[in-house]
PDB file of C-alpha atoms in Angstrom:
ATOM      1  CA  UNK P   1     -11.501 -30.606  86.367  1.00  0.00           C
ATOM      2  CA  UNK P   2     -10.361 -29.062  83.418  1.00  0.00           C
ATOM      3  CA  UNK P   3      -9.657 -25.693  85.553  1.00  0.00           C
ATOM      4  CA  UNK P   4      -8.017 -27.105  87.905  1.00  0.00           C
ATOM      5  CA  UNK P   5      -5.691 -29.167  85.810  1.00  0.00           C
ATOM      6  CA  UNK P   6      -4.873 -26.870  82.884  1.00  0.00           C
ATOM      7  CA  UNK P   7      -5.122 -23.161  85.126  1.00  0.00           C
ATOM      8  CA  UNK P   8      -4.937 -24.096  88.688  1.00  0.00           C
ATOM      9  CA  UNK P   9      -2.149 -26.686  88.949  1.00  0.00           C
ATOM     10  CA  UNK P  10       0.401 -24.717  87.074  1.00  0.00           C
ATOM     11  CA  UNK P  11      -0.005 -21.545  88.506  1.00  0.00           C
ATOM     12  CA  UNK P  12       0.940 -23.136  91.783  1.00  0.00           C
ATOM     13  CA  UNK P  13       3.496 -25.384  89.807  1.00  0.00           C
ATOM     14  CA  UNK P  14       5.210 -22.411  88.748  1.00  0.00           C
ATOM     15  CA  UNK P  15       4.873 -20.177  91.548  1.00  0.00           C
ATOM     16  CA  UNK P  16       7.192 -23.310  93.552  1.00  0.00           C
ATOM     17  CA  UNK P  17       9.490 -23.072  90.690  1.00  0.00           C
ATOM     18  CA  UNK P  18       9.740 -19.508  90.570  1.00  0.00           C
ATOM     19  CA  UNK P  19      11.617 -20.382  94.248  1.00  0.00           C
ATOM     20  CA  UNK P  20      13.696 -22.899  93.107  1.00  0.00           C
ATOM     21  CA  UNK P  21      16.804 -23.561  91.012  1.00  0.00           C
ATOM     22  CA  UNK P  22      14.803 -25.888  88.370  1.00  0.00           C
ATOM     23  CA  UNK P  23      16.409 -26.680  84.910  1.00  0.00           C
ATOM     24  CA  UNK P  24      15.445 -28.702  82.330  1.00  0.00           C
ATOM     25  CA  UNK P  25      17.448 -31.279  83.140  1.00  0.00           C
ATOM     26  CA  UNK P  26      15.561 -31.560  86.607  1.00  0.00           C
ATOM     27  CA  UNK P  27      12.373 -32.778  84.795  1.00  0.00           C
ATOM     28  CA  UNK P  28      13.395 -36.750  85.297  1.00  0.00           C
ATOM     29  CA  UNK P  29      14.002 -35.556  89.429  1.00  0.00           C
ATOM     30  CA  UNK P  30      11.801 -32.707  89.950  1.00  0.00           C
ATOM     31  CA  UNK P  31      12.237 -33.367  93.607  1.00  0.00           C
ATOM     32  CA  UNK P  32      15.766 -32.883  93.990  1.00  0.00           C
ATOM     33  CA  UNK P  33      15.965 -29.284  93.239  1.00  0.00           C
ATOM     34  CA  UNK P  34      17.168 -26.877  95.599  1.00  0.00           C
ATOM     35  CA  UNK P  35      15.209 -23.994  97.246  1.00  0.00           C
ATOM     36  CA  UNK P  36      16.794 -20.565  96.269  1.00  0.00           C
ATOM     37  CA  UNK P  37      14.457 -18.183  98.129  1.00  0.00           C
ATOM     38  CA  UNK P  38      14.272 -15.105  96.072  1.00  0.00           C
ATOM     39  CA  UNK P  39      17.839 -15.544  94.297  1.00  0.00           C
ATOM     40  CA  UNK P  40      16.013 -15.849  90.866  1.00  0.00           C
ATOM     41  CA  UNK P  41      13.793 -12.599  91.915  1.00  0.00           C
ATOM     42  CA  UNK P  42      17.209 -10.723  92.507  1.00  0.00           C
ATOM     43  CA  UNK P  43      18.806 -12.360  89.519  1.00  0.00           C
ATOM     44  CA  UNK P  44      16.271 -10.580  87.353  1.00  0.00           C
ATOM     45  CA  UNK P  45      16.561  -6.739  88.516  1.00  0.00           C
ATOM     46  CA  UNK P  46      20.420  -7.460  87.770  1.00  0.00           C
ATOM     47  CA  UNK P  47      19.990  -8.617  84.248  1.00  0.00           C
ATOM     48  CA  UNK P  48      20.271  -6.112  81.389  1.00  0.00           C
ATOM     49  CA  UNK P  49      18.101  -8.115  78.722  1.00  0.00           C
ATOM     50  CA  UNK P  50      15.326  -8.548  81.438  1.00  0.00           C
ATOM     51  CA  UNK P  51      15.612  -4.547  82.229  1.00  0.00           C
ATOM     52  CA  UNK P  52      15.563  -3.653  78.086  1.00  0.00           C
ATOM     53  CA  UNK P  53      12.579  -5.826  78.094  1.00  0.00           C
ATOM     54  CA  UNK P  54      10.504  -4.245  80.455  1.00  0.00           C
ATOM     55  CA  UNK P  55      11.770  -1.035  79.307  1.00  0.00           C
ATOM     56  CA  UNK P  56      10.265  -1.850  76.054  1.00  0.00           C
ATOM     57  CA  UNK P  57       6.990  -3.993  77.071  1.00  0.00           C
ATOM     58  CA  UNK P  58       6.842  -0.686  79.107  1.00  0.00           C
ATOM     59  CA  UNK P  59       7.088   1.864  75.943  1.00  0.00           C
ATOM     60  CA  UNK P  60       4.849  -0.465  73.709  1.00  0.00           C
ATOM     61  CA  UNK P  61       1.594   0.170  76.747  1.00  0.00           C
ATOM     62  CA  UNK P  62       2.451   3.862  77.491  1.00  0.00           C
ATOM     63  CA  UNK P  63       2.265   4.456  73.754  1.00  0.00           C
ATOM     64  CA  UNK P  64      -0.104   1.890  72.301  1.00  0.00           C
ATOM     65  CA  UNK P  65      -3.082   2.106  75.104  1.00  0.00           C
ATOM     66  CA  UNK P  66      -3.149   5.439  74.365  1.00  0.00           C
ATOM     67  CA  UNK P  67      -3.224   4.924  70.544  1.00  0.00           C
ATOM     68  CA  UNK P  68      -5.241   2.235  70.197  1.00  0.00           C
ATOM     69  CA  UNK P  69      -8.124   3.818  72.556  1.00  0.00           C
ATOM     70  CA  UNK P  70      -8.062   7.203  70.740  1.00  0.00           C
ATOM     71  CA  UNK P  71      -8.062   5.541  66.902  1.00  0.00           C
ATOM     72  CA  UNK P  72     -11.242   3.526  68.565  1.00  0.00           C
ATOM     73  CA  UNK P  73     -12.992   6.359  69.662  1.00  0.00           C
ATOM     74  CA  UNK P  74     -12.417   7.886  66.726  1.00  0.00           C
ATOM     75  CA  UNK P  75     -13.801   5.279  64.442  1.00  0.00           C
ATOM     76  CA  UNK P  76     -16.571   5.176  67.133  1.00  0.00           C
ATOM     77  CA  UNK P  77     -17.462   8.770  66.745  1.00  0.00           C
ATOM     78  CA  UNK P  78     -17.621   8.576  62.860  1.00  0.00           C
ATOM     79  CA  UNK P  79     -19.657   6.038  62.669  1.00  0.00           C
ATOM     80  CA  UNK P  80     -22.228   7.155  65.181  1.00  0.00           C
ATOM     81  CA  UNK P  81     -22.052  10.319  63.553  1.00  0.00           C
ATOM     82  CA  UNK P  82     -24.344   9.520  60.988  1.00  0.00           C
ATOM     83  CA  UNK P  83     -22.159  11.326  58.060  1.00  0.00           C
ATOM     84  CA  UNK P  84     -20.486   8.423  57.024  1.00  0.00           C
ATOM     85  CA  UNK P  85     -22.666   6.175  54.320  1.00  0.00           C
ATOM     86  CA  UNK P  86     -22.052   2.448  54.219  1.00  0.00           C
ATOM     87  CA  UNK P  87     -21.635   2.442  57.568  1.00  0.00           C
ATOM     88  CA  UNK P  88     -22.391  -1.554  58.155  1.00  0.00           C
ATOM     89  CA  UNK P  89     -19.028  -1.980  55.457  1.00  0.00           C
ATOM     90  CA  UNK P  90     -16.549   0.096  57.511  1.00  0.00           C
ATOM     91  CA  UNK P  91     -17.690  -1.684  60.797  1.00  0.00           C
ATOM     92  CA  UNK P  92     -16.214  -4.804  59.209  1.00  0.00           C
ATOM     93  CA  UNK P  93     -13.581  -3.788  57.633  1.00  0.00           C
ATOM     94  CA  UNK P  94     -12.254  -2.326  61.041  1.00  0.00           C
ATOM     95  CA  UNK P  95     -13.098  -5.576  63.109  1.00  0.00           C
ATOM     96  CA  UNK P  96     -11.784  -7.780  60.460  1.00  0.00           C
ATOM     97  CA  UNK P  97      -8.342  -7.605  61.704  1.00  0.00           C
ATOM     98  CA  UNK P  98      -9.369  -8.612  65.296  1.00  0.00           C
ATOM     99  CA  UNK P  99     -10.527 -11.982  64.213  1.00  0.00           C
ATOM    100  CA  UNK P 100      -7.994 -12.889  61.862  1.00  0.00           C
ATOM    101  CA  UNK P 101      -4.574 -14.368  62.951  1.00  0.00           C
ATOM    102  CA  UNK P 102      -2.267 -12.785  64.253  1.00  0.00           C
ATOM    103  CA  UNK P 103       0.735 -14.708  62.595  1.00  0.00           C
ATOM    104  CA  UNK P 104      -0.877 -13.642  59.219  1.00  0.00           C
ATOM    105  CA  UNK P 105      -1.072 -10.308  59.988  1.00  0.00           C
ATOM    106  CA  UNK P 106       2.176  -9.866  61.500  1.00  0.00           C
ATOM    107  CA  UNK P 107       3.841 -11.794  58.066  1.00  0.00           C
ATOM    108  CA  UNK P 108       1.930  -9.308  55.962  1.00  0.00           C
ATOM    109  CA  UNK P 109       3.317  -6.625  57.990  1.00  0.00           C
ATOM    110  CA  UNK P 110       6.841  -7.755  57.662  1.00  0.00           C
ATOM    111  CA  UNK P 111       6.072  -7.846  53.685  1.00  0.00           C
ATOM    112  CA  UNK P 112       4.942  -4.564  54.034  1.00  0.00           C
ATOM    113  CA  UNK P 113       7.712  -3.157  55.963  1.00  0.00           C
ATOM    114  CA  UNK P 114      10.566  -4.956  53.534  1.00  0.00           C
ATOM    115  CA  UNK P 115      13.097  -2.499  53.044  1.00  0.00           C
ATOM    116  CA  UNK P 116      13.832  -4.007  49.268  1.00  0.00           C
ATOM    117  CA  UNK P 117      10.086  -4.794  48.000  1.00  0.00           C
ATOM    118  CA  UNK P 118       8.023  -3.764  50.574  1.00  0.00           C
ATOM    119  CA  UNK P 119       4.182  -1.804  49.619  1.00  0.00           C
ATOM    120  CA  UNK P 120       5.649   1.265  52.735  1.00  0.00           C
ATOM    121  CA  UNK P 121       9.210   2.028  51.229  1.00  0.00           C
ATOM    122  CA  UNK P 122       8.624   1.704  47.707  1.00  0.00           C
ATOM    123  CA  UNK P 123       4.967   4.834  47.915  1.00  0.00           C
ATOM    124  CA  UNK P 124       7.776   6.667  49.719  1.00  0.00           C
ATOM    125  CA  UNK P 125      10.181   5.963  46.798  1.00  0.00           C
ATOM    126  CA  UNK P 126       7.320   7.382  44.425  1.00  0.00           C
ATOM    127  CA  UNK P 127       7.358  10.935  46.235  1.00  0.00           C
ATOM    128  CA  UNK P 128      11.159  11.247  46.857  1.00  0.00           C
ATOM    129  CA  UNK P 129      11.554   9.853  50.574  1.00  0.00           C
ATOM    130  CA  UNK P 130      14.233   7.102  50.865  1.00  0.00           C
ATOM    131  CA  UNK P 131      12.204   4.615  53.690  1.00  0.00           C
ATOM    132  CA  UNK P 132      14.351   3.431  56.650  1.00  0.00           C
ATOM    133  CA  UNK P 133      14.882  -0.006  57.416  1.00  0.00           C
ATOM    134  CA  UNK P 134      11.405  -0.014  59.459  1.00  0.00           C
ATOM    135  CA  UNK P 135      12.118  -3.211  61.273  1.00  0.00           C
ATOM    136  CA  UNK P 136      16.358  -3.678  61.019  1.00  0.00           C
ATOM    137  CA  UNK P 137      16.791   0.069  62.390  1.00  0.00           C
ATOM    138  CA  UNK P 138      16.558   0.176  66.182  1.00  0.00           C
ATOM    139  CA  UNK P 139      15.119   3.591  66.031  1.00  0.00           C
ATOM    140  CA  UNK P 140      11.674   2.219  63.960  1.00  0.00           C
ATOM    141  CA  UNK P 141      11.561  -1.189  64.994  1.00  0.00           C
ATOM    142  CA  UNK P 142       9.436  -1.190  68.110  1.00  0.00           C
ATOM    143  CA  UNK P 143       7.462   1.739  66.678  1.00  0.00           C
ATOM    144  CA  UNK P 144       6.440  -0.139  63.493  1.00  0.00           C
ATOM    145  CA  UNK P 145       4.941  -2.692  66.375  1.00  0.00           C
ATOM    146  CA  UNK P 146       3.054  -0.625  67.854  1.00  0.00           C
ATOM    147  CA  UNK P 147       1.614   0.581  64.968  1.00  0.00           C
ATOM    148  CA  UNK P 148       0.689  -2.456  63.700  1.00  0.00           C
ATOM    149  CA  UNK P 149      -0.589  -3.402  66.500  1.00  0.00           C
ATOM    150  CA  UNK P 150      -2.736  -0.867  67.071  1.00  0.00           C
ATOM    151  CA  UNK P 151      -4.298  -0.919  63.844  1.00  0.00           C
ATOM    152  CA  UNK P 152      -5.364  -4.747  64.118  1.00  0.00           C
ATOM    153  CA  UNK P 153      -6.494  -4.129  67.946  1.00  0.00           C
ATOM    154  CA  UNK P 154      -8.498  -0.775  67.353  1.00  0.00           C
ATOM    155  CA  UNK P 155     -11.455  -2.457  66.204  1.00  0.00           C
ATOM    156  CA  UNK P 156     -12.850  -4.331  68.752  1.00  0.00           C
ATOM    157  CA  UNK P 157     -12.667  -1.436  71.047  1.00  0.00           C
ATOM    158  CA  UNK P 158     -14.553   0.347  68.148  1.00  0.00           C
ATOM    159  CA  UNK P 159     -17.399  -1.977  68.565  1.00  0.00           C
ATOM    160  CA  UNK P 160     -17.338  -1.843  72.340  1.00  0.00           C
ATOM    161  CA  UNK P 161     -17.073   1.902  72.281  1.00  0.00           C
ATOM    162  CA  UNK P 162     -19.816   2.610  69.458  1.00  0.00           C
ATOM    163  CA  UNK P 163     -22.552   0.464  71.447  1.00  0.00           C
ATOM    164  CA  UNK P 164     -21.866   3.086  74.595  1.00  0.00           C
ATOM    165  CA  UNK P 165     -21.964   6.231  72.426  1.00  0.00           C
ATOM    166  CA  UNK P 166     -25.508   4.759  71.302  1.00  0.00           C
ATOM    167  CA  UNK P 167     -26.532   4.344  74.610  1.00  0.00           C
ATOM    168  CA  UNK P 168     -25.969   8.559  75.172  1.00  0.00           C
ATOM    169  CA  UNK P 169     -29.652   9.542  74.888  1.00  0.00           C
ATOM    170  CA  UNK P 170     -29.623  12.759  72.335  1.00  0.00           C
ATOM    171  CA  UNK P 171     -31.709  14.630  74.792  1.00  0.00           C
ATOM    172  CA  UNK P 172     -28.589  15.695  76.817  1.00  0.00           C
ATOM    173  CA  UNK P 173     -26.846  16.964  73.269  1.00  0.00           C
ATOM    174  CA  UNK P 174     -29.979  18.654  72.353  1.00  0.00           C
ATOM    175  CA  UNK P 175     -30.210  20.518  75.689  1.00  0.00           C
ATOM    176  CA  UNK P 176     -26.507  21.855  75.472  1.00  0.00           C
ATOM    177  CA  UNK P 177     -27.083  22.462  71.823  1.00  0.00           C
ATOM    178  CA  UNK P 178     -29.323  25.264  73.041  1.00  0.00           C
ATOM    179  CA  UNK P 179     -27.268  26.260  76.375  1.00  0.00           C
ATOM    180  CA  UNK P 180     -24.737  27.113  73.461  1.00  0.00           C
ATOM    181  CA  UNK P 181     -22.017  24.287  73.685  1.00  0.00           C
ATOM    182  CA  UNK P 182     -20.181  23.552  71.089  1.00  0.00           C
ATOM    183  CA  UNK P 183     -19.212  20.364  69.429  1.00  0.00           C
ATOM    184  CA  UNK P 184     -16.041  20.119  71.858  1.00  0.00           C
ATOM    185  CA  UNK P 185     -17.526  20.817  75.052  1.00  0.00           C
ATOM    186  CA  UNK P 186     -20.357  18.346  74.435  1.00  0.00           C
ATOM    187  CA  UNK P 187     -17.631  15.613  73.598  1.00  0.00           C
ATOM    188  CA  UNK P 188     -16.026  16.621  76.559  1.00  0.00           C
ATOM    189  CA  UNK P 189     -18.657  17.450  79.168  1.00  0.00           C
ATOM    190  CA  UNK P 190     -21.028  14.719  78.239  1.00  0.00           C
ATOM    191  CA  UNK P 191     -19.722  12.091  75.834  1.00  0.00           C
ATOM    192  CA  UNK P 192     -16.711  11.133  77.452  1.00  0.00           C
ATOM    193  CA  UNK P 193     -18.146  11.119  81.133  1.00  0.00           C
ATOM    194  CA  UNK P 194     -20.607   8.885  80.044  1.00  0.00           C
ATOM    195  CA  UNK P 195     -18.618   6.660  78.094  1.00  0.00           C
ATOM    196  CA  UNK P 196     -16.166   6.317  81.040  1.00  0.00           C
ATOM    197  CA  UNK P 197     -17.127   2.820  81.907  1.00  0.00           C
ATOM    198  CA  UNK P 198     -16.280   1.654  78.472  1.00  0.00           C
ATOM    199  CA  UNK P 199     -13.342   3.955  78.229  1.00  0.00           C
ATOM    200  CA  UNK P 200     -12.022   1.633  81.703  1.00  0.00           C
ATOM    201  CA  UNK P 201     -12.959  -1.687  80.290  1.00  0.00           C
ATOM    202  CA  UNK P 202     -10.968  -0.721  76.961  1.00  0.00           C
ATOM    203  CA  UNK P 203      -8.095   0.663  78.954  1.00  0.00           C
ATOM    204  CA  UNK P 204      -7.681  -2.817  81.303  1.00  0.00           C
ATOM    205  CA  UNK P 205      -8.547  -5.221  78.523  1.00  0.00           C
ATOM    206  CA  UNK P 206      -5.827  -3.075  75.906  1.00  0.00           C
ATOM    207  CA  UNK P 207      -3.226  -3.029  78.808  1.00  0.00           C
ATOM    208  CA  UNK P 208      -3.336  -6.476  79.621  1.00  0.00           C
ATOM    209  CA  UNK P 209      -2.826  -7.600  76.420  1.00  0.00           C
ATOM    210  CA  UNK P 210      -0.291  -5.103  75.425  1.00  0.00           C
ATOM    211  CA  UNK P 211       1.711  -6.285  78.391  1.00  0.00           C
ATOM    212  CA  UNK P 212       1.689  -9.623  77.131  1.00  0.00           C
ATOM    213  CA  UNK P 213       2.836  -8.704  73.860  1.00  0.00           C
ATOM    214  CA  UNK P 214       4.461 -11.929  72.420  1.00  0.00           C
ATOM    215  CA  UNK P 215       3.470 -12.518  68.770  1.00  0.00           C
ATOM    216  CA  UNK P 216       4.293  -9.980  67.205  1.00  0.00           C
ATOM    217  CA  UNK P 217       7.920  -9.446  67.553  1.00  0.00           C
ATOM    218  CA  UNK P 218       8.332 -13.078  67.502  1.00  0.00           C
ATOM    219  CA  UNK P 219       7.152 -13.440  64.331  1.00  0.00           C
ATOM    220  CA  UNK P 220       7.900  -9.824  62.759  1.00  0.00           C
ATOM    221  CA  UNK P 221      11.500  -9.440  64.367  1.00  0.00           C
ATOM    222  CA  UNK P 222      12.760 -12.210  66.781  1.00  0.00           C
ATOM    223  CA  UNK P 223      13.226  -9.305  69.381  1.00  0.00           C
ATOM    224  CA  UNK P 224      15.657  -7.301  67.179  1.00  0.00           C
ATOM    225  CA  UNK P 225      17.381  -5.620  66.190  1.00  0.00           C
ATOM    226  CA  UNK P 226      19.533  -5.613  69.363  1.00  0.00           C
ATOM    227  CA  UNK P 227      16.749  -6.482  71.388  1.00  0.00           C
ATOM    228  CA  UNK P 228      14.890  -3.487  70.664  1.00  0.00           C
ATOM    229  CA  UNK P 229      11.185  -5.073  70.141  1.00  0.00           C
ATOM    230  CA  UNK P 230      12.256  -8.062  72.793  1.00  0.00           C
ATOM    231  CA  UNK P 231       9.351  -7.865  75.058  1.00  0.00           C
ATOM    232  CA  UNK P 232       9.005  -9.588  78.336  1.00  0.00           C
ATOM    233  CA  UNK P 233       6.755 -12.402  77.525  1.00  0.00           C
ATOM    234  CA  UNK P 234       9.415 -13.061  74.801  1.00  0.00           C
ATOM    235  CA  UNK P 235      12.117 -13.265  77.278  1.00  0.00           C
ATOM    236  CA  UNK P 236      10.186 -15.639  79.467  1.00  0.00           C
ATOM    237  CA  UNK P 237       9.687 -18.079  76.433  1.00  0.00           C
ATOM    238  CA  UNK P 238      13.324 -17.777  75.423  1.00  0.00           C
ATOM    239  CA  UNK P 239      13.982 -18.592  79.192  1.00  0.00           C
ATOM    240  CA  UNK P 240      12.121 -21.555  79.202  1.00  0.00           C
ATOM    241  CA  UNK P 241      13.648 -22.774  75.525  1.00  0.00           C
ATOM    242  CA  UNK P 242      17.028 -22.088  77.443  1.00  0.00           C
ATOM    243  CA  UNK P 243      15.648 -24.682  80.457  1.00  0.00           C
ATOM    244  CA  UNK P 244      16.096 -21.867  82.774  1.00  0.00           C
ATOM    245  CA  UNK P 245      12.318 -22.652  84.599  1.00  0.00           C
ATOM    246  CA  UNK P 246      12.664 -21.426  87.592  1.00  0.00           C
ATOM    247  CA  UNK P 247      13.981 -18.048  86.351  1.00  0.00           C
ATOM    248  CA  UNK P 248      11.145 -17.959  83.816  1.00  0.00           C
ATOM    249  CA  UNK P 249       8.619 -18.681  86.759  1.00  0.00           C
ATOM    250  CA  UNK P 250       9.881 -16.054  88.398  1.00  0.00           C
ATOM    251  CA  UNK P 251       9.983 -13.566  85.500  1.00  0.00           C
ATOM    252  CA  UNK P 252       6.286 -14.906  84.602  1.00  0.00           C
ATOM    253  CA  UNK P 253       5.232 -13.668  88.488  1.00  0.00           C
ATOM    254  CA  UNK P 254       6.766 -10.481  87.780  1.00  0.00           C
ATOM    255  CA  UNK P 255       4.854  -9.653  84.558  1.00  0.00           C
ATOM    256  CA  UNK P 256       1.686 -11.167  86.531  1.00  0.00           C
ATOM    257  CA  UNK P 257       2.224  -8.041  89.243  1.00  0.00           C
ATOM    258  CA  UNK P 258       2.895  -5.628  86.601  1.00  0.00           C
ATOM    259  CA  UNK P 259      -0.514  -6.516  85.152  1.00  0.00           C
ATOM    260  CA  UNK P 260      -1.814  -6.215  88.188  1.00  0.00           C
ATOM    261  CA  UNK P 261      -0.855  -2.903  89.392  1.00  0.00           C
ATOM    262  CA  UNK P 262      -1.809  -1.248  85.747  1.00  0.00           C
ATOM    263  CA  UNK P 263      -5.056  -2.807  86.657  1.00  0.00           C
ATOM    264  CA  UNK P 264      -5.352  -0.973  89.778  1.00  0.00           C
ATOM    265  CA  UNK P 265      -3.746   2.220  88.431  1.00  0.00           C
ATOM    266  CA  UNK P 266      -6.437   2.309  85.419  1.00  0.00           C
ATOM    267  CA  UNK P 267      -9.147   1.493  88.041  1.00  0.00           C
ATOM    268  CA  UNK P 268      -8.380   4.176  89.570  1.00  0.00           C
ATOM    269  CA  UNK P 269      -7.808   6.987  86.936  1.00  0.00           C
ATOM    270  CA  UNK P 270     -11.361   5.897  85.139  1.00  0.00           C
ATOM    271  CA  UNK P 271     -13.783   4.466  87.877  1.00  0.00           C
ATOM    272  CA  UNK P 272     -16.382   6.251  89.505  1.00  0.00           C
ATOM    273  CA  UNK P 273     -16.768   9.195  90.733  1.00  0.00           C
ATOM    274  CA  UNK P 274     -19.145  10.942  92.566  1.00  0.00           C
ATOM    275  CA  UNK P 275     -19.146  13.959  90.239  1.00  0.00           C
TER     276      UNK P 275
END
């Protein structure tokens, strides 16, 4: 029951939205609203703040997927290396970002960043480097986003990632210690083939939630400056604040497909194989 009222019923409430011209001030005669077809589909390939934020939701996965996964497997690596002491500390001091709030974090980040007093601008100041405006400057704004949120999102991959690399019986590195492979080619040839199955979960778990990114510039920037960190989950709230619902539906079915299709595209770059 609880399914079906909070999941099922609006999904299917908003997919019939997404096809109609529903405003807020519909709500008191939901029935009378008009059936627009794909008008609100159309609408939203024709609107320039819809476009800059899927341009940017778009930048923010290319680049922080990518990111996040490799400062994971790094982390991963270092701790299963054996070479780092304390090694129970640093596991949670890495994952101790994933389960605190995001708000918090993203406020401390915004301290951080402060062009006037904050921690970043003023250790530049010490060596002689006047900081930008990290997140007033269009150039830095998104990229300051994806660095944070990389750093708070790394960790739980870490965990994920470690747990495979311990499941790599040493045998195999043994064996092409002696065929004469090097450090590289036994990451490569070995490591990473077997860790491919958590290297796909990471990827569609990192890229879902990247596409939804929402929080952060919400709280960090309000999707400036100029729109430059306005992603398109942001867009769809602002939408629905505006009482546009059925264009909001209709953007939310769009980011749904998106999500899909990276789905599929990852599933396809890191499943199986027969070699």
């Amino acid at each position: 029951m609880l399914f079906l009222v909070f999941a099922l019923l609006p999904v299917l409430a908003s997919l019939i939205m997404s096809v109609t011209d529903m405003r807020a001030t519909d709500l008191r005669t939901p029935l009378s609203v008009n059936f627009v077809g794909l008008d609100n589909f159309t609408r939203l390939f024709s609107d320039d703040l819809f476009l800059r934020s899927a341009l940017n939701t778009l930048v923010f996965v290319v680049v922080g997927v990518p990111l996040t996964i490799v400062a994971a497997l790094a982390a991963a690596n270092g701790l299963n290396s054996g070479l780092i002491r304390f090694r129970a500390v640093f596991r949670v001091g890495f994952y101790l970002p994933v389960v605190t709030s995001i708000v918090a974090i993203a406020v401390i980040w915004r301290f951080l960043l402060d062009p006037e007093a904050g921690l970043v601008d003023n250790l530049l100041a010490l060596v002689g480097i006047d900081g930008p405006n990290w997140l007033g400057d269009t150039r830095t704004s998104l990229a300051s986003i994806i660095v944070m949120a990389a750093w708070r999102n790394f960790g739980s991959l870490m965990v994920i990632f470690l747990a495979a690399l311990q499941g790599i019986p040493n045998d195999l590195y043994e064996a092409a210690t002696l065929d004469g492979a090097g450090r590289w080619a036994q990451f490569r040839r070995i490591t990473l083939p077997l860790m491919r199955p958590a290297l796909l979960f990471g990827a569609v778990i990192t890229g879902i939630g990247y596409l939804q990114l929402f929080e952060e510039p919400l709280v960090m920037t309000q999707g400036g400056p100029l729109s430059s960190t306005l992603s398109v989950s942001y867009h769809i709230y602002n939408q629905f604040g505006f009482g546009n619902y059925g264009y909001a539906a209709a953007a939310s079915y769009v980011l749904f497909v998106a999500i899909v299709a990276l789905s599929v595209l990852q599933f396809r770059l890191l499943g199986s194989r027969d070699d």
